[in-house]
Coordinates of C-alpha atoms (C1' of nucleotides) in Angstrom, one line a residue:
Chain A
X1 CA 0.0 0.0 0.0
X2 CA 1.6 3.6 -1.1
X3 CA 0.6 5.1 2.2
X4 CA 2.8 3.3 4.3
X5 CA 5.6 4.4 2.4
X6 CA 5.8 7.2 4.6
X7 CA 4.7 7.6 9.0
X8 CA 5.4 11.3 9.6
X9 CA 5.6 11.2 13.2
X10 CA 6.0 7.6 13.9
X11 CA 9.8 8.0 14.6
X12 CA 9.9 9.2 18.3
X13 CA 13.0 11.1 17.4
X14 CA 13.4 14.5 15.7
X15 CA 14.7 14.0 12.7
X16 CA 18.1 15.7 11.6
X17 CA 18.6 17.2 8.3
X18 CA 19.0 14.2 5.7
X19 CA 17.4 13.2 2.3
X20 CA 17.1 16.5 -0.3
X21 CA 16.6 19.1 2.4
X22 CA 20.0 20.0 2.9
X23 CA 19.5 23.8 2.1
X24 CA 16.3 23.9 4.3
X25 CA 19.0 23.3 6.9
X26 CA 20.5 26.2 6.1
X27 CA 18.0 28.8 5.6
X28 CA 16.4 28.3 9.0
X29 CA 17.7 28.3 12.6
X30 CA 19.0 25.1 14.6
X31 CA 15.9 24.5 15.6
X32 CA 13.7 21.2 14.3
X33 CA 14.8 20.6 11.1
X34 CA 11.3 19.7 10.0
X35 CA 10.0 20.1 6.6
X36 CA 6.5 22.1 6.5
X37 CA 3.3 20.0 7.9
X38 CA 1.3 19.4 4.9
X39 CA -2.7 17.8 4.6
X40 CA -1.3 14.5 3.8
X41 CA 1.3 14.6 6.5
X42 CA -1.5 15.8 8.6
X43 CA -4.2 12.8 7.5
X44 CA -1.5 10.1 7.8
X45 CA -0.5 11.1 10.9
X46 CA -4.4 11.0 12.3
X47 CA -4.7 7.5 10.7
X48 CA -1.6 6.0 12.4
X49 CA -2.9 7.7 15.5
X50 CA -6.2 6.1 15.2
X51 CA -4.9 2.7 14.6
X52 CA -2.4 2.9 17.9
X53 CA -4.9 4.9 20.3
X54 CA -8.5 4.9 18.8
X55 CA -10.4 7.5 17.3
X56 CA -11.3 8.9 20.9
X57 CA -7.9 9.7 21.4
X58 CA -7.6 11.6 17.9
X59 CA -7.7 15.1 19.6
X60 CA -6.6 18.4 17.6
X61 CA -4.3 18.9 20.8
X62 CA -2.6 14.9 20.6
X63 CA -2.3 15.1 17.1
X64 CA -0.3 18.5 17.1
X65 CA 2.0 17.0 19.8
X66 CA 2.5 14.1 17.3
X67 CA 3.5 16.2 14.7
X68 CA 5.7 18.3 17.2
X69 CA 3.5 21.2 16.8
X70 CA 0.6 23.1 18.8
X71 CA -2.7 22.0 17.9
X72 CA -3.6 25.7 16.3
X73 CA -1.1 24.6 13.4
X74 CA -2.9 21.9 12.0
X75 CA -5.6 24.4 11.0
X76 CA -3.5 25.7 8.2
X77 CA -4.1 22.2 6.2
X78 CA -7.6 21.2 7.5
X79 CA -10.7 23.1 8.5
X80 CA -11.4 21.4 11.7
X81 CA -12.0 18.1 13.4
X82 CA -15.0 16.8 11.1
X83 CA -12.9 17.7 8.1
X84 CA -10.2 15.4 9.8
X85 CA -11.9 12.7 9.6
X86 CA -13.2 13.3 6.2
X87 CA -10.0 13.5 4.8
X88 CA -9.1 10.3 6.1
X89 CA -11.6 8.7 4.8
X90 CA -11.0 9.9 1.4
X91 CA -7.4 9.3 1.4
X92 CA -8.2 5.4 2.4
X93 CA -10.3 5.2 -0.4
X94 CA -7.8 7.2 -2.8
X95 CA -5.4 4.8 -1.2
X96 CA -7.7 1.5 -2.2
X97 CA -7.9 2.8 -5.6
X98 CA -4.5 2.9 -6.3
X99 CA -4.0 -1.0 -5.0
X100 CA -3.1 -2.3 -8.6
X101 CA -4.4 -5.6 -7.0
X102 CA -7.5 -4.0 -7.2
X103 CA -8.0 -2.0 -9.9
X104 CA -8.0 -4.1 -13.1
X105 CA -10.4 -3.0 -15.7
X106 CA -11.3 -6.9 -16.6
X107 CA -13.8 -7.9 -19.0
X108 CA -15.6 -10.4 -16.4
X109 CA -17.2 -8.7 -14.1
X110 CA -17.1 -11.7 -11.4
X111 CA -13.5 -11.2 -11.3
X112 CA -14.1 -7.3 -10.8
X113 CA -16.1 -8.0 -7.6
X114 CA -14.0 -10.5 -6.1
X115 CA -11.2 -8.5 -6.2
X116 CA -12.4 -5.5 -5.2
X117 CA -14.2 -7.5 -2.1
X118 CA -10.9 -8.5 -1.1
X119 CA -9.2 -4.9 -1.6
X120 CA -12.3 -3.7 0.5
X121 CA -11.3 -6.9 3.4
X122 CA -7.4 -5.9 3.4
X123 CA -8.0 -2.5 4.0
X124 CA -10.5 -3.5 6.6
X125 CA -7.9 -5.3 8.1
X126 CA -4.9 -3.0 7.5
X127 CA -6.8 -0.4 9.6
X128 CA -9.3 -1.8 11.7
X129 CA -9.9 1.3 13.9
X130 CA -10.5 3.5 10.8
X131 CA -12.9 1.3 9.3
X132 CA -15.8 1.8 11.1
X133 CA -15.4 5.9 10.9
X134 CA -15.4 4.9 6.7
X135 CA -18.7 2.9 7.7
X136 CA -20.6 5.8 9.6
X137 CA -19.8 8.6 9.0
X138 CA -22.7 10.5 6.6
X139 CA -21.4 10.3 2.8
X140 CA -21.1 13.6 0.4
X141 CA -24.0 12.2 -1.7
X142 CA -27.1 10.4 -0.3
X143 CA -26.9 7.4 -2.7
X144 CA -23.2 6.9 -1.9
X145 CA -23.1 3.9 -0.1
X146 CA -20.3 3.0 2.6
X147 CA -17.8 1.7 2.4
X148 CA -17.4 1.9 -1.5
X149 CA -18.2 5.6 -0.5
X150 CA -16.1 7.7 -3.5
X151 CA -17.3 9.2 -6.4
X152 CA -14.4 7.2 -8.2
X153 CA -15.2 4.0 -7.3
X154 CA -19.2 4.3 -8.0
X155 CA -18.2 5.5 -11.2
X156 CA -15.7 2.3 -11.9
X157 CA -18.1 -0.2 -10.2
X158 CA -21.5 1.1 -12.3
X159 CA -18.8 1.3 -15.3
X160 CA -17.9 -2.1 -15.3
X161 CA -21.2 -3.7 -14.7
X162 CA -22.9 -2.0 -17.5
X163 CA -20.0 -2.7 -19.6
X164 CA -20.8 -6.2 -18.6
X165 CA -23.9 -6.5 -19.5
X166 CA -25.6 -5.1 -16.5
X167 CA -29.8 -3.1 -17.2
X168 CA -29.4 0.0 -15.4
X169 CA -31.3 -1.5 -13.2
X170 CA -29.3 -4.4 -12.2
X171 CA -26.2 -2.5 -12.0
X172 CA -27.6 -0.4 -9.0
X173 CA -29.4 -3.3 -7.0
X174 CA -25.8 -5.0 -7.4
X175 CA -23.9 -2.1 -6.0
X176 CA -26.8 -1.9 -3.2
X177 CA -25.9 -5.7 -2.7
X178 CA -22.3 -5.5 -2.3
X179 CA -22.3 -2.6 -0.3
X180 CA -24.4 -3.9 2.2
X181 CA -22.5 -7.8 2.0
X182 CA -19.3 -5.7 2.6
X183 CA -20.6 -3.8 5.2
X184 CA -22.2 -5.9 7.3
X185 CA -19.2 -8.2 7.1
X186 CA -16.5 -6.4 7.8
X187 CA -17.9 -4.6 9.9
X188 CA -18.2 -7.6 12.3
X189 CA -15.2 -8.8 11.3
X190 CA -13.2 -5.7 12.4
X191 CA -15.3 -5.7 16.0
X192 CA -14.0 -9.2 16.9
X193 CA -10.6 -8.1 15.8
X194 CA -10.9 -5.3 18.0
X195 CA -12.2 -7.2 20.9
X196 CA -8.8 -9.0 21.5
X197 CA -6.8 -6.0 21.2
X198 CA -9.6 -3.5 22.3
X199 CA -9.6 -0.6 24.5
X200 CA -7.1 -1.6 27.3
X201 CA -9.2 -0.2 30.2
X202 CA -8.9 -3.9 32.6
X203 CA -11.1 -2.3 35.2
X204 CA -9.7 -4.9 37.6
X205 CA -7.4 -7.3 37.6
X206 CA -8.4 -10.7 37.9
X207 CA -10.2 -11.9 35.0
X208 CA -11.5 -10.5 32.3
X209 CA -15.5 -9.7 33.7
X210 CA -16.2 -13.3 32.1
X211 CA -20.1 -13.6 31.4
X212 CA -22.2 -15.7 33.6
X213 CA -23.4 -18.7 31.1
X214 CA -25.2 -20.4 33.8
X215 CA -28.8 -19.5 32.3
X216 CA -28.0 -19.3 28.6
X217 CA -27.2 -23.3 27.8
X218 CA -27.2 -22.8 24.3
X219 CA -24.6 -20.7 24.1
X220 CA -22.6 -22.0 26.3
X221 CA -22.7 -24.9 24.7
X222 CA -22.0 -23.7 20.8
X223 CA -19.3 -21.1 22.9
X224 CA -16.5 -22.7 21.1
X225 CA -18.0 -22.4 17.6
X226 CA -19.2 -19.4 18.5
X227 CA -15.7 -18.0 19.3
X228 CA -14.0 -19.4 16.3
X229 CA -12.2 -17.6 13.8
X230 CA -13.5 -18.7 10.3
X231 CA -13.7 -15.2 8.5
X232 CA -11.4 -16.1 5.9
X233 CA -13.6 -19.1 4.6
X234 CA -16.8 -17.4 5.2
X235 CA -15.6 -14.2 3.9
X236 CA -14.9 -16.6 0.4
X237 CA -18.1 -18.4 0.7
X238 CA -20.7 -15.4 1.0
X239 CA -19.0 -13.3 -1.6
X240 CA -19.3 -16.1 -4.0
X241 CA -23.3 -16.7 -3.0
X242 CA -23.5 -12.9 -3.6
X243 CA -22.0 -13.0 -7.1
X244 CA -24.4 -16.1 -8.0
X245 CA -27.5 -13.7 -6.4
X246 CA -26.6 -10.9 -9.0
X247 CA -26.0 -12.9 -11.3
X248 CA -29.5 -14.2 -11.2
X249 CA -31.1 -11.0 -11.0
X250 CA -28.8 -9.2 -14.2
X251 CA -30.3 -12.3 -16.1
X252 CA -33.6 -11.8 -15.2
X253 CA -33.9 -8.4 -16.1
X254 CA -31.8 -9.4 -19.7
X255 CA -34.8 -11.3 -20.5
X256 CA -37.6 -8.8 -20.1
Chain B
X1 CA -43.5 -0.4 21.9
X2 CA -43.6 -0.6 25.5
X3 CA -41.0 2.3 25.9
X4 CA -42.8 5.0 23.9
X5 CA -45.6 4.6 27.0
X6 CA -44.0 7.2 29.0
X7 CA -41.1 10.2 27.5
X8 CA -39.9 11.8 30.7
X9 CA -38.6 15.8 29.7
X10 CA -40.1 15.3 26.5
X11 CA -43.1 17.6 27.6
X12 CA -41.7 20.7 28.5
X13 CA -43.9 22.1 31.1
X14 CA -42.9 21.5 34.4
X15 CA -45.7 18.7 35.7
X16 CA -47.9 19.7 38.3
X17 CA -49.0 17.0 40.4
X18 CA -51.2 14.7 39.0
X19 CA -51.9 10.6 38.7
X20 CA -50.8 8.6 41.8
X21 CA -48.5 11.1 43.7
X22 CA -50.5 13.1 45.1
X23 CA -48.9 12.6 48.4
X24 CA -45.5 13.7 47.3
X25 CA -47.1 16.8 46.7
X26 CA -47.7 17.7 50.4
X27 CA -44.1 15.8 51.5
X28 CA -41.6 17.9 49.3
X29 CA -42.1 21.9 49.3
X30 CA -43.5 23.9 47.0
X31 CA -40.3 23.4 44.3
X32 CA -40.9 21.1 40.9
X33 CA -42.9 18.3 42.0
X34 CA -41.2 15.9 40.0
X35 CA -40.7 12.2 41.2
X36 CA -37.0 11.2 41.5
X37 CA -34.8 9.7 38.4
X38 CA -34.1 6.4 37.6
X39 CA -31.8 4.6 35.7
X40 CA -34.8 3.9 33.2
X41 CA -35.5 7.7 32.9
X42 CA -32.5 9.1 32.3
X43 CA -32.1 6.2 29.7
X44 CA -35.2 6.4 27.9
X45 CA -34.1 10.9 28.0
X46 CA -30.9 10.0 26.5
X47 CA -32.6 8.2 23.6
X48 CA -34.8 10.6 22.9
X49 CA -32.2 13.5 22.7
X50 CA -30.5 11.3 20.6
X51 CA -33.3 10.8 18.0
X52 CA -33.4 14.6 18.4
X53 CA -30.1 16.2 18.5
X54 CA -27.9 13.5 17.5
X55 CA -25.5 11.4 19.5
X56 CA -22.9 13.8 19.7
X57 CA -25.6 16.6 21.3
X58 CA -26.1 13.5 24.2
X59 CA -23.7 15.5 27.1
X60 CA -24.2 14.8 30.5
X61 CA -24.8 18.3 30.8
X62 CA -27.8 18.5 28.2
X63 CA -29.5 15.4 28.9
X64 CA -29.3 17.0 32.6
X65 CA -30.8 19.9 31.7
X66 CA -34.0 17.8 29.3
X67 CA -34.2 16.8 33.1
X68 CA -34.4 19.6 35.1
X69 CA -31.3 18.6 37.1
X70 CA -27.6 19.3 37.1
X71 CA -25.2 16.9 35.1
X72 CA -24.1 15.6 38.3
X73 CA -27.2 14.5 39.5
X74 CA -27.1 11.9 36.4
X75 CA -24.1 9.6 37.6
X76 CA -26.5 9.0 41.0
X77 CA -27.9 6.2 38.1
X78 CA -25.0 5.8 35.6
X79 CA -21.9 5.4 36.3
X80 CA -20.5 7.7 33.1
X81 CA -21.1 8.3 29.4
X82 CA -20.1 5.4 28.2
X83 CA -22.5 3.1 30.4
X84 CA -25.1 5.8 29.4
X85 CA -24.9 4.4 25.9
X86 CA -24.2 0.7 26.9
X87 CA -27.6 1.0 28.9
X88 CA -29.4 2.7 26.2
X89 CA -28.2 0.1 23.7
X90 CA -29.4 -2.6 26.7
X91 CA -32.7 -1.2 26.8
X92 CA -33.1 -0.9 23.3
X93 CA -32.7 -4.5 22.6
X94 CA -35.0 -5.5 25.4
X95 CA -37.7 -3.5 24.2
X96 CA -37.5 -5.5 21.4
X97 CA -36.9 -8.7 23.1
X98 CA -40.7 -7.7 24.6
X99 CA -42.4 -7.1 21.4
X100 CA -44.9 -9.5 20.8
X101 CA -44.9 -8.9 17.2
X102 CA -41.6 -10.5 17.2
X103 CA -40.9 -12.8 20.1
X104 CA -42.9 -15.7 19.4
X105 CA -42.5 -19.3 19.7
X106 CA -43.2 -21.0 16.9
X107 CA -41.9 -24.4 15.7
X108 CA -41.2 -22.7 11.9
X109 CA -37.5 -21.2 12.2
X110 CA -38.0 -19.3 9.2
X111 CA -41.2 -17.8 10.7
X112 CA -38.8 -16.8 13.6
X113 CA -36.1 -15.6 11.6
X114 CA -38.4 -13.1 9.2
X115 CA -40.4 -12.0 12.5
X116 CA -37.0 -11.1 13.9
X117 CA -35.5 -10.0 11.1
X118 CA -38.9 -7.3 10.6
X119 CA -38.3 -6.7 14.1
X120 CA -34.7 -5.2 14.3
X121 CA -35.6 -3.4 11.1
X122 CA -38.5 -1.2 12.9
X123 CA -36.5 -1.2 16.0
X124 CA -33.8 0.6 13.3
X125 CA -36.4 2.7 11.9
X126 CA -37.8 3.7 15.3
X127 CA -34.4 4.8 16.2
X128 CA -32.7 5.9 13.4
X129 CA -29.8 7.4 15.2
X130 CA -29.2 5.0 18.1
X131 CA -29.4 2.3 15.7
X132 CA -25.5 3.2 14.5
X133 CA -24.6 3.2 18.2
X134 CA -25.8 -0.1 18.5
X135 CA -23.7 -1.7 15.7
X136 CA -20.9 -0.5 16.5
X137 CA -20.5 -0.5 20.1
X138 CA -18.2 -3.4 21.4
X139 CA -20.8 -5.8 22.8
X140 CA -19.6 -7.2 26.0
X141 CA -18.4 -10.6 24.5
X142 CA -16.5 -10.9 21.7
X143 CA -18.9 -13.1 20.0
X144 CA -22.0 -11.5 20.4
X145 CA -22.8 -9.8 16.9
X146 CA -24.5 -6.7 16.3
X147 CA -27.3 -6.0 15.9
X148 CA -28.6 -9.0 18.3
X149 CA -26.0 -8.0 21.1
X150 CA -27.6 -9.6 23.9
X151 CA -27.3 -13.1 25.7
X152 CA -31.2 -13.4 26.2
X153 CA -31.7 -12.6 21.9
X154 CA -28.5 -15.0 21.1
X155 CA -29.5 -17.6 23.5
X156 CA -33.3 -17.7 21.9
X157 CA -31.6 -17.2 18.0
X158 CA -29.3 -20.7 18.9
X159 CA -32.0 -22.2 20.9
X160 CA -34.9 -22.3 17.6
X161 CA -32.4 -22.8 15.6
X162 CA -31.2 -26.4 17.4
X163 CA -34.8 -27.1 18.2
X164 CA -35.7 -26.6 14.8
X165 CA -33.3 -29.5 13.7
X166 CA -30.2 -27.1 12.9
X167 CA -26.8 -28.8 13.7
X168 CA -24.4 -26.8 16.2
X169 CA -22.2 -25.6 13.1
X170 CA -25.2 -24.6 11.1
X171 CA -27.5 -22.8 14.2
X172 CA -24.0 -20.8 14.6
X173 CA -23.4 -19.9 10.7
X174 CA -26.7 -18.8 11.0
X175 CA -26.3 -16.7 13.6
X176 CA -23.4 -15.0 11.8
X177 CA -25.1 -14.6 8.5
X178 CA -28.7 -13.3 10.1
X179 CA -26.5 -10.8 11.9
X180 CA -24.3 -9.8 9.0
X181 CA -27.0 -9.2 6.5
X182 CA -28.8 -7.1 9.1
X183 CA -26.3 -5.0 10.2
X184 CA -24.9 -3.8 6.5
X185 CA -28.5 -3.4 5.3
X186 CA -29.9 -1.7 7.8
X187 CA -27.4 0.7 8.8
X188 CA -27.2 1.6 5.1
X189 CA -31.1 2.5 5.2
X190 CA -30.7 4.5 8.8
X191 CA -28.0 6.6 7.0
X192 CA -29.5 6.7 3.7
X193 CA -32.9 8.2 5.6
X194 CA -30.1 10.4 7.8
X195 CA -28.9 12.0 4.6
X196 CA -32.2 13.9 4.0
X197 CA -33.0 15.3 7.8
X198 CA -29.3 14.9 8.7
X199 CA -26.9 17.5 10.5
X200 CA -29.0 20.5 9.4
X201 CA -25.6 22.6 9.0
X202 CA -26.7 24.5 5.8
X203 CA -22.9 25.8 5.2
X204 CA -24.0 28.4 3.0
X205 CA -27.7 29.0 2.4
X206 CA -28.1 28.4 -2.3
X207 CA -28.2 25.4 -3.0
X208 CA -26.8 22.0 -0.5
X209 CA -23.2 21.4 -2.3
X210 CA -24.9 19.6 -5.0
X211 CA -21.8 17.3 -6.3
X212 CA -20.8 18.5 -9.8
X213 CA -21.3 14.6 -11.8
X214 CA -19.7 15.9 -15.3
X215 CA -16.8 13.8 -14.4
X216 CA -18.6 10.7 -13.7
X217 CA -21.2 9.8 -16.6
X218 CA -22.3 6.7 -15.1
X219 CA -23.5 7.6 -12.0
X220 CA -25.2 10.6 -13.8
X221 CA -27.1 8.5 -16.0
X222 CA -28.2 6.6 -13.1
X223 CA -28.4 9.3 -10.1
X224 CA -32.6 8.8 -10.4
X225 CA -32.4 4.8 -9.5
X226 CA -29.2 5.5 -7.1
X227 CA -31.5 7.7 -5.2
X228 CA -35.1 5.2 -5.3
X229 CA -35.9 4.0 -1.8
X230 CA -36.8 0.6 -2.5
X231 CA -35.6 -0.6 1.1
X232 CA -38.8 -2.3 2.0
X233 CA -39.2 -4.4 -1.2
X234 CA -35.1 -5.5 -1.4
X235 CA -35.7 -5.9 2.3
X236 CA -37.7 -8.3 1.9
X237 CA -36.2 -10.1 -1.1
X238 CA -32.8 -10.0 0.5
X239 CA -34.4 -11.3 3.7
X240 CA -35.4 -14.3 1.8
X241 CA -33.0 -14.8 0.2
X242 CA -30.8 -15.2 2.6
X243 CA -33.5 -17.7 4.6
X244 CA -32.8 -19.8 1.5
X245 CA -28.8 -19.9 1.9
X246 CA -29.5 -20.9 5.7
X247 CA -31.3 -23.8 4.7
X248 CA -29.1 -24.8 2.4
X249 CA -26.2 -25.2 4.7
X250 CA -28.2 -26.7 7.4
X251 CA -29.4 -28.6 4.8
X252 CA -25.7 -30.1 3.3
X253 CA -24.7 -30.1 7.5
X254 CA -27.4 -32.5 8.1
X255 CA -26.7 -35.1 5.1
X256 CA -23.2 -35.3 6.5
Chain C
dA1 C1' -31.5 10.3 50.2
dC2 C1' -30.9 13.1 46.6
dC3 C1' -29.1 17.0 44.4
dT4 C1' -25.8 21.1 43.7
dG5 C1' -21.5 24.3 43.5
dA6 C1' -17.1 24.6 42.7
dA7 C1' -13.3 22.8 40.8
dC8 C1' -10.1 20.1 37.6
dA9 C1' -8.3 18.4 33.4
dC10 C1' -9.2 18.3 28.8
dC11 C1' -11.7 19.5 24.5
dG12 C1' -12.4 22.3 19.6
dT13 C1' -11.8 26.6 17.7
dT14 C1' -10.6 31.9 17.1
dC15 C1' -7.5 35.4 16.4
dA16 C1' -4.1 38.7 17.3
dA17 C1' 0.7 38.3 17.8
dG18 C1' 5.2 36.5 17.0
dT19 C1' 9.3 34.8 13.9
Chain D
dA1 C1' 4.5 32.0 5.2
dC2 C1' 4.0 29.4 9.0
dC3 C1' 3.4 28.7 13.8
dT4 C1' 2.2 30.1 18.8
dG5 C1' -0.1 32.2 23.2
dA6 C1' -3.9 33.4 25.1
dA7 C1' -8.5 33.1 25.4
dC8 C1' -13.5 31.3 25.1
dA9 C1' -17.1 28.1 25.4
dC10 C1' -18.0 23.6 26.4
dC11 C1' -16.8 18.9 27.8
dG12 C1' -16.8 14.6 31.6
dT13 C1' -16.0 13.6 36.1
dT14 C1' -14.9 14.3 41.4
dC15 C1' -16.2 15.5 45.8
dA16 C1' -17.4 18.1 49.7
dA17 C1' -21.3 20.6 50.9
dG18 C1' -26.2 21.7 51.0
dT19 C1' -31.4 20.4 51.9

DNA sequence: ACCTGAACACCGTTCAAGT
DNA sequence: ACCTGAACACCGTTCAAGT
């Protein structure tokens, strides 16, 4: 993924002069070296904050002091909190559609769909905290649907479905479809991820508040199953039942 | 609904005494005659502020005021912010767990399943904004899935589910699926239906930052069926549909 | 028993002032 | 051009004090 390629602010340590900044050196005092803050230093910063602390802890004031600088500054490069969080959902979607995995313009459109399910699931996976803020948070357009929530990729994914084949028609019920399969998936799949690693509160030592199973017997008896892992398999089988679902309702509609 | 019988602060006039408490009348002093919170009332306050505001309008200090007390006075019956939503969530899903519409014993699982299923979507559509706080929310064990986050709802889900023949791997695929499916469709209808009375903002009054589509020709020859609400009839389809992959894997899990 | 006042630490955001 | 100090309004939460 391009975005890793650079963690402003990750590296504890202020950075001397090095790389092609050797005259910025120069021109200003001892001070830190840094070169200017910029949105997407600013964004990727937020992001990898996020991911290490939550998005509670993604405060104007913490994220300044990540980026060794008051909290005032970062209002040169964004317009406030809300507009944070907006860019950071744009730039994980800018991000996504960059993924050459992804984005191969491919006659069929099954292999399309797969493969952008499973750029959808590794991003889900690459930032599990951010996720959920791409899932919720109120889209630019009404019939934008999270998480394929860019003008771009509607665009690519109606593009290819039509080009495919697809009525009109069919082409929007199947990116209603996948949306909501995505979704819903993911979703889930990113909460029981979290769950493990979750917000490291431990009230009090001495056991994690276990739940009482005494009066549910079902579950305590399908606890094991219900506590096992299978997302990768599942994740397989129910995009595959979803392609054969539009599938049958792009041939239906052909045949009226 | 059971908890639309009474909506504490939601009349704004200070009650004089009336019904059954006539008695506290003459007890307390002249000051509003109001009976004492409970945890139930300042719950059943915070969801309507919610529905009304927004979550992020729910401060101890408002819903205090909605009250007629101090913020203070609140953590008498919860213990923070954060168990103010947990308990809201809580009572939420045992509202539904009380609807007689829904919770009904009945030997046909997929009677139980599309009862269910109908109820969380009115539940969703009842409470379009705390809806979103109930998906995402970590539920208090790892494998209890949004939206049916509680043991009593999981417990009765695997329960029909066995009794209706379903094997211990099925009745827990099942349970993931129903849950799944729910949660991506429905929270895409809550925001799709948030989109048109959403954060009334108005930036700047001429026009609401219609999206300039030149750029993207496919979703501009298909904005009119993007923006169709057909959420009751896909709903329903989708519903069944996925009743029908259910039984096909209990189905294949039985043979073995 | 139940609520309040005052206080603390921490927010987001603004704006004039510094370099 | 870019960042900071100081300030404002508003948070959640505590605790001793009021009735």
């Amino acid at each position: 993924m391009p975005m890793s390629a650079d963690h402003p602010g990750t590296d504890a340590n202020p950075r001397t002069s090095d790389g092609p900044g050797a005259e910025t050196a120069l021109t200003k005092k001892i001070d830190p070296a840094r070169e200017p803050l910029s949105r997407r230093t600013v964004l990727v910063a937020g992001i990898h904050l996020i991911e290490e602390d939550g998005v509670r802890q993604l405060t104007m004031r913490r994220l300044g002091a990540k980026l060794h600088v008051e909290a005032m500054a970062l209002y040169r490069h964004i317009s406030g909190r809300d507009d944070l969080l907006d860019g950071i959902v744009e730039l994980v979607m800018d991000d996504l559609y960059a993924d050459p995995e992804v984005h191969i313009e491919s006659g069929v459109w099954q292999d399309y769909l797969t493969r952008l399910g499973h750029g959808v699931r590794r991003l889900a996976l690459t930032y599990p905290q951010v996720f959920p803020i791409l899932a919720t948070r109120p889209p630019a357009a009404p019939w934008l649907r999270p998480p394929l929530r860019s003008l771009r990729w509607t665009e690519s994914f109606l593009g290819t479905l039509r080009q495919a084949g697809f009525s009109d028609d069919a082409a929007v019920r199947a990116y209603r479809s996948f949306s909501s399969f995505l979704l819903g998936f993911l979703l889930l799949e990113v909460a029981a991820l979290g769950s493990d690693t979750g917000p490291v509160e431990q009230a009090d030592p001495g056991g994690p508040t276990k739940v009482n199973l005494n009066d549910y017997p079902n579950i305590k008896e399908l606890e094991q199953g219900l506590s096992q892992d299978l997302s990768s398999v599942e994740f397989e089988e129910s995009l595959e039942a979803m392609l054969d679902r539009i599938e049958l309702f792009m041939r239906r509609d052909h045949r009226h």
